[in-house]
């Protein structure tokens, strides 16, 4: 038995109740404070749970913020400022700093031919502005023109400002017009399996209710004429992705699916990829540019789906990992080669 264990043996038969009965009320209060479990390092707890209450005074009343600010301000004004150890006299000591002149290296010095030096020395402001315009600096002003404009408030001397060399004028590109698709009419046509409806394009319509999108996916399960289904930038999330996955398990006519630029997480993308395995007619799938990166597991699942689904010949996604990117590229090359051989037959 070690010496430490021998030292503890003498405390084995101590009667704790007897010791507590002999303590005074002050000692019991001190013992209670010592036994309180406090965590001063946990910043998530309020101050009352991070340290013991050591205040013996009774509360003076509720907090009055304005009175407290006035008291602090009055106290700050009444406190006498500390005198400087060395009084300030305004005397300047030391030498003023003079920036040393940097010599231009010989390699950076630009030397022109004597004819060019003479031509530039006798060039007018208009000719200098033309040279600057050729170099890409249009509407250049000389120093004299600049200071004259500052003094007078307007440009008086316009010599050289309207250069003979003008920049290229580009035609403004108008914004893309909004999508004119009527969602209710599209939903009716999909439900009735309209023969003339082969493409459903709901791109950039951001106010489509989620129940309507799920109803559209539900109607697509039995549709046999729609070949292309696009939901780009419709703010679709995982509920819509789950509805799309259920649609892919039953639809046998859809060839192109585009759900790019949405709010689908890794769970929704995984559900869509698992449903693609059960669909043999889909040839194009685009799932890129979601709100968050799906993760390594989803990228590996994408590569596996492309390897197991030879019908997919076009896949839209930018891989971030080298392994899934290489596997997907090899799978796409193989799928396109199989499609080419099938067309020859």
C-alpha positions as a printed Julia matrix, in Angstrom:
345×3 Matrix{Float64}:
   0.0    0.0     0.0
   1.39   3.38   -1.02
   1.86   6.29    1.35
  -0.97   8.2    -0.32
  -3.42   5.34    0.31
  -2.26   5.1     3.91
  -2.93   8.8     4.31
  -6.51   8.33    3.03
  -7.22   5.41    5.39
  -7.51   7.67    8.4
 -10.5    9.47    6.8
 -12.46   6.26    6.18
 -14.31   6.13    9.52
 -15.06   9.87    9.84
 -18.68  10.72   10.67
 -19.69  13.49    8.23
 -23.04  14.09    9.91
 -21.36  14.81   13.2
 -19.04  17.33   11.56
 -21.98  19.1     9.86
 -23.85  19.35   13.18
 -20.94  21.15   14.77
 -20.7   23.81   12.02
 -22.04  27.31   12.61
 -24.57  28.93   10.22
 -21.8   31.11    8.72
 -19.64  28.05    8.07
 -22.59  26.2     6.5
 -23.26  29.14    4.17
 -19.58  29.23    3.19
 -19.62  25.47    2.55
 -22.73  25.84    0.39
 -20.98  28.5    -1.71
 -17.97  26.25   -2.18
 -20.12  23.33   -3.33
 -21.93  25.32   -6.04
 -20.97  24.21   -9.54
 -19.84  27.22  -11.53
 -18.37  27.38  -15.03
 -16.65  30.75  -15.45
 -15.28  29.81  -18.91
 -18.67  29.1   -20.53
 -19.65  32.34  -22.29
 -23.07  30.94  -23.22
 -24.23  31.01  -19.57
 -25.53  34.19  -17.94
 -23.31  35.98  -15.46
 -25.28  34.64  -12.49
 -24.35  31.04  -13.41
 -20.68  31.77  -14.15
 -19.73  33.27  -10.76
 -21.07  33.27   -7.2
 -23.26  36.04   -5.9
 -20.96  38.04   -3.62
 -23.28  41.04   -3.17
 -24.44  41.61    0.38
 -26.39  44.82   -0.29
 -30.11  44.82   -0.83
 -31.34  45.85   -4.32
 -32.0   49.58   -4.77
 -34.75  49.13   -7.33
 -35.18  48.57  -11.09
 -32.52  49.74  -13.55
 -32.86  53.36  -14.69
 -30.61  53.67  -17.73
 -30.91  57.44  -18.12
 -30.1   58.07  -14.46
 -27.11  55.73  -14.69
 -25.76  57.53  -17.77
 -26.18  60.93  -16.1
 -24.38  59.68  -12.99
 -21.46  58.3   -15.02
 -21.21  61.52  -17.03
 -21.27  63.68  -13.9
 -18.67  61.48  -12.24
 -16.41  61.72  -15.28
 -16.65  65.54  -15.24
 -15.84  65.77  -11.55
 -12.74  63.59  -11.71
  -9.64  65.76  -11.96
  -7.43  65.11  -14.95
  -3.99  63.77  -14.28
  -1.13  66.24  -14.81
   1.4   65.45  -17.49
   4.74  64.26  -16.2
   6.44  66.57  -18.72
   4.4   69.7   -19.49
   3.8   70.45  -23.16
   5.55  73.67  -24.3
   5.14  73.44  -28.08
   8.87  73.19  -28.66
   9.85  71.12  -31.7
  12.76  68.8   -31.19
  14.77  66.82  -33.65
  15.29  67.3   -37.37
  12.48  67.33  -39.93
  12.22  64.21  -42.06
  13.37  64.62  -45.64
  12.39  61.81  -47.95
  15.42  60.53  -49.82
  15.33  60.76  -53.56
  15.06  57.44  -55.3
  17.19  57.08  -58.34
  15.47  55.48  -61.32
  17.32  52.32  -62.33
  18.98  52.41  -65.69
  16.8   49.53  -66.89
  13.57  51.5   -66.19
  14.67  54.73  -67.86
  12.83  55.28  -71.13
  14.88  56.74  -73.94
  13.32  57.83  -77.22
  14.84  58.66  -80.53
  15.89  62.3   -80.98
  13.19  62.88  -83.63
  10.44  61.63  -81.27
  11.82  63.65  -78.36
  11.74  66.83  -80.49
   8.25  66.06  -81.83
   6.81  65.5   -78.35
   8.49  68.63  -77.0
   6.81  70.85  -79.63
   3.41  69.0   -79.73
   0.26  70.98  -78.99
  -2.4   69.99  -76.49
  -4.66  68.71  -79.25
  -1.9   66.49  -80.65
  -1.08  65.13  -77.18
  -4.75  64.3   -76.62
  -4.86  62.46  -79.95
  -1.81  60.42  -78.93
  -3.42  59.64  -75.57
  -6.64  58.57  -77.33
  -4.66  56.19  -79.53
  -3.2   54.68  -76.35
  -6.72  54.2   -74.94
  -7.08  57.34  -72.76
 -10.02  59.26  -74.25
 -11.13  62.82  -73.33
  -7.76  63.62  -71.75
  -7.23  67.16  -70.38
  -3.94  68.97  -70.0
  -2.86  70.48  -66.68
  -3.67  74.01  -67.89
  -7.16  72.97  -68.99
  -7.74  71.2   -65.67
  -6.76  74.17  -63.48
  -8.63  76.63  -65.71
 -11.76  74.5   -65.3
 -11.33  74.44  -61.49
 -10.96  78.2   -61.29
 -13.85  79.08  -63.61
 -16.16  76.21  -62.7
 -16.62  75.13  -66.34
 -14.43  73.9   -69.19
 -13.45  76.98  -71.18
 -10.58  75.6   -73.24
 -11.88  72.57  -75.16
  -8.86  72.17  -77.41
  -8.06  68.5   -77.86
 -10.92  67.23  -75.72
 -12.97  66.17  -78.74
 -10.27  63.94  -80.2
 -10.35  62.62  -83.73
  -9.92  59.14  -82.26
 -13.19  57.99  -80.7
 -13.85  54.86  -78.64
 -15.99  52.04  -79.92
 -19.66  52.45  -79.12
 -21.3   49.29  -77.89
 -24.98  48.67  -78.25
 -26.73  48.07  -74.92
 -27.92  44.51  -74.49
 -31.55  44.43  -73.3
 -32.54  42.23  -70.39
 -34.05  38.88  -71.11
 -37.86  39.14  -71.22
 -39.76  37.33  -68.47
 -41.02  33.83  -69.03
 -44.56  34.15  -70.46
 -45.55  30.58  -69.58
 -48.96  30.23  -67.96
 -48.46  27.64  -65.23
 -52.14  26.79  -64.8
 -52.58  26.09  -68.52
 -49.41  23.99  -68.57
 -50.7   21.97  -65.59
 -54.01  21.33  -67.37
 -52.22  20.26  -70.56
 -49.93  17.9   -68.68
 -52.85  16.32  -66.83
 -54.8   15.85  -70.07
 -51.69  14.42  -71.8
 -51.85  16.94  -74.65
 -50.09  15.61  -77.78
 -48.86  19.06  -78.82
 -47.09  19.73  -75.52
 -43.57  18.29  -75.75
 -41.63  20.83  -73.68
 -42.37  22.3   -70.23
 -40.17  25.35  -69.6
 -40.69  27.14  -66.28
 -37.24  28.77  -66.15
 -36.8   31.96  -64.07
 -40.37  31.95  -62.71
 -39.61  32.46  -59.03
 -43.1   32.87  -57.62
 -44.44  29.38  -58.32
 -45.98  27.87  -55.17
 -44.39  24.61  -54.06
 -47.75  22.74  -54.03
 -48.25  23.64  -57.7
 -44.79  22.33  -58.6
 -45.48  19.07  -56.78
 -48.84  18.77  -58.57
 -47.05  19.29  -61.89
 -44.57  16.53  -61.05
 -47.47  14.3   -59.99
 -49.18  14.92  -63.35
 -45.94  14.15  -65.19
 -46.01  10.58  -63.86
 -48.7    9.53  -66.38
 -47.8   11.93  -69.21
 -46.49  10.26  -72.38
 -45.75  13.22  -74.68
 -43.56  15.69  -72.74
 -39.9   15.17  -73.72
 -38.24  18.1   -71.91
 -38.91  19.32  -68.34
 -37.0   22.42  -67.1
 -37.22  24.04  -63.65
 -34.2   26.38  -63.74
 -34.12  29.19  -61.12
 -37.58  28.47  -59.71
 -36.4   28.46  -56.06
 -37.22  24.77  -55.81
 -36.06  22.92  -52.7
 -35.97  19.38  -51.38
 -39.8   18.88  -51.47
 -39.78  19.58  -55.21
 -36.73  17.33  -55.65
 -38.56  14.49  -53.91
 -41.56  15.01  -56.23
 -39.22  14.97  -59.25
 -37.68  11.71  -58.0
 -41.1   10.08  -57.68
 -41.95  11.3   -61.19
 -38.77   9.76  -62.66
 -39.63   6.35  -61.19
 -42.93   6.19  -63.12
 -42.5    8.39  -66.22
 -41.25   6.56  -69.32
 -41.28   9.35  -71.94
 -39.16  12.14  -70.46
 -35.76  12.59  -72.12
 -34.38  15.87  -70.67
 -34.52  17.15  -67.06
 -33.0   20.46  -65.94
 -33.18  21.55  -62.26
 -30.15  23.87  -62.15
 -29.82  27.06  -60.05
 -32.17  26.06  -57.22
 -32.06  25.5   -53.45
 -31.79  21.7   -53.54
 -29.54  20.2   -50.84
 -27.53  17.0   -50.92
 -30.53  15.01  -49.65
 -32.72  16.14  -52.56
 -30.0   15.51  -55.15
 -29.37  12.04  -53.73
 -33.08  11.21  -54.08
 -33.08  12.37  -57.73
 -29.94  10.35  -58.54
 -31.38   7.19  -57.02
 -34.55   7.65  -59.09
 -32.51   8.11  -62.3
 -31.26   4.53  -61.94
 -34.84   3.3   -62.33
 -35.46   5.41  -65.46
 -34.25   4.08  -68.82
 -35.48   6.89  -71.13
 -33.71   9.92  -69.62
 -30.81  11.07  -71.83
 -29.99  14.5   -70.37
 -29.73  15.57  -66.71
 -28.57  18.97  -65.4
 -28.25  19.62  -61.63
 -25.46  22.23  -61.38
 -25.34  25.58  -59.5
 -27.33  24.75  -56.4
 -27.36  27.05  -53.37
 -24.8   24.92  -51.52
 -22.15  22.39  -52.51
 -23.69  18.9   -52.29
 -20.57  17.2   -50.93
 -18.18  14.39  -51.84
 -20.74  11.61  -51.3
 -23.16  13.14  -53.84
 -20.39  13.63  -56.41
 -19.35   9.98  -56.02
 -23.02   8.97  -56.43
 -23.21  11.05  -59.63
 -20.23   9.22  -61.1
 -21.74   5.86  -60.12
 -25.1    6.74  -61.71
 -23.41   7.74  -64.97
 -21.52   4.45  -65.0
 -24.66   2.39  -64.37
 -27.01   4.34  -66.69
 -25.8    4.1   -70.31
 -28.84   6.04  -71.54
 -27.53   9.38  -70.15
 -25.35  11.07  -72.78
 -25.47  14.67  -71.48
 -24.84  15.6   -67.82
 -24.63  19.14  -66.45
 -22.53  19.48  -63.28
 -19.12  20.98  -62.41
 -17.22  18.46  -60.29
 -14.89  19.79  -57.59
 -13.07  16.49  -56.9
 -10.68  14.87  -59.37
 -11.81  11.28  -58.75
 -15.54  11.68  -59.55
 -14.7   14.04  -62.43
 -12.48  11.44  -64.12
 -15.01   8.64  -63.61
 -17.85  10.79  -64.96
 -15.83  11.82  -68.03
 -15.02   8.19  -68.83
 -18.65   7.15  -68.32
 -19.94   9.93  -70.6
 -17.45   8.96  -73.32
 -18.57   5.33  -73.09
 -22.29   6.24  -73.13
 -21.91   8.46  -76.2
 -19.95   5.74  -77.97
 -22.69   3.22  -77.22
 -25.31   5.65  -78.54
 -23.29   6.15  -81.74
 -23.02   2.41  -82.29
 -26.76   1.98  -81.74
 -27.53   4.63  -84.36
 -25.31   2.82  -86.91
 -27.27  -0.38  -86.42
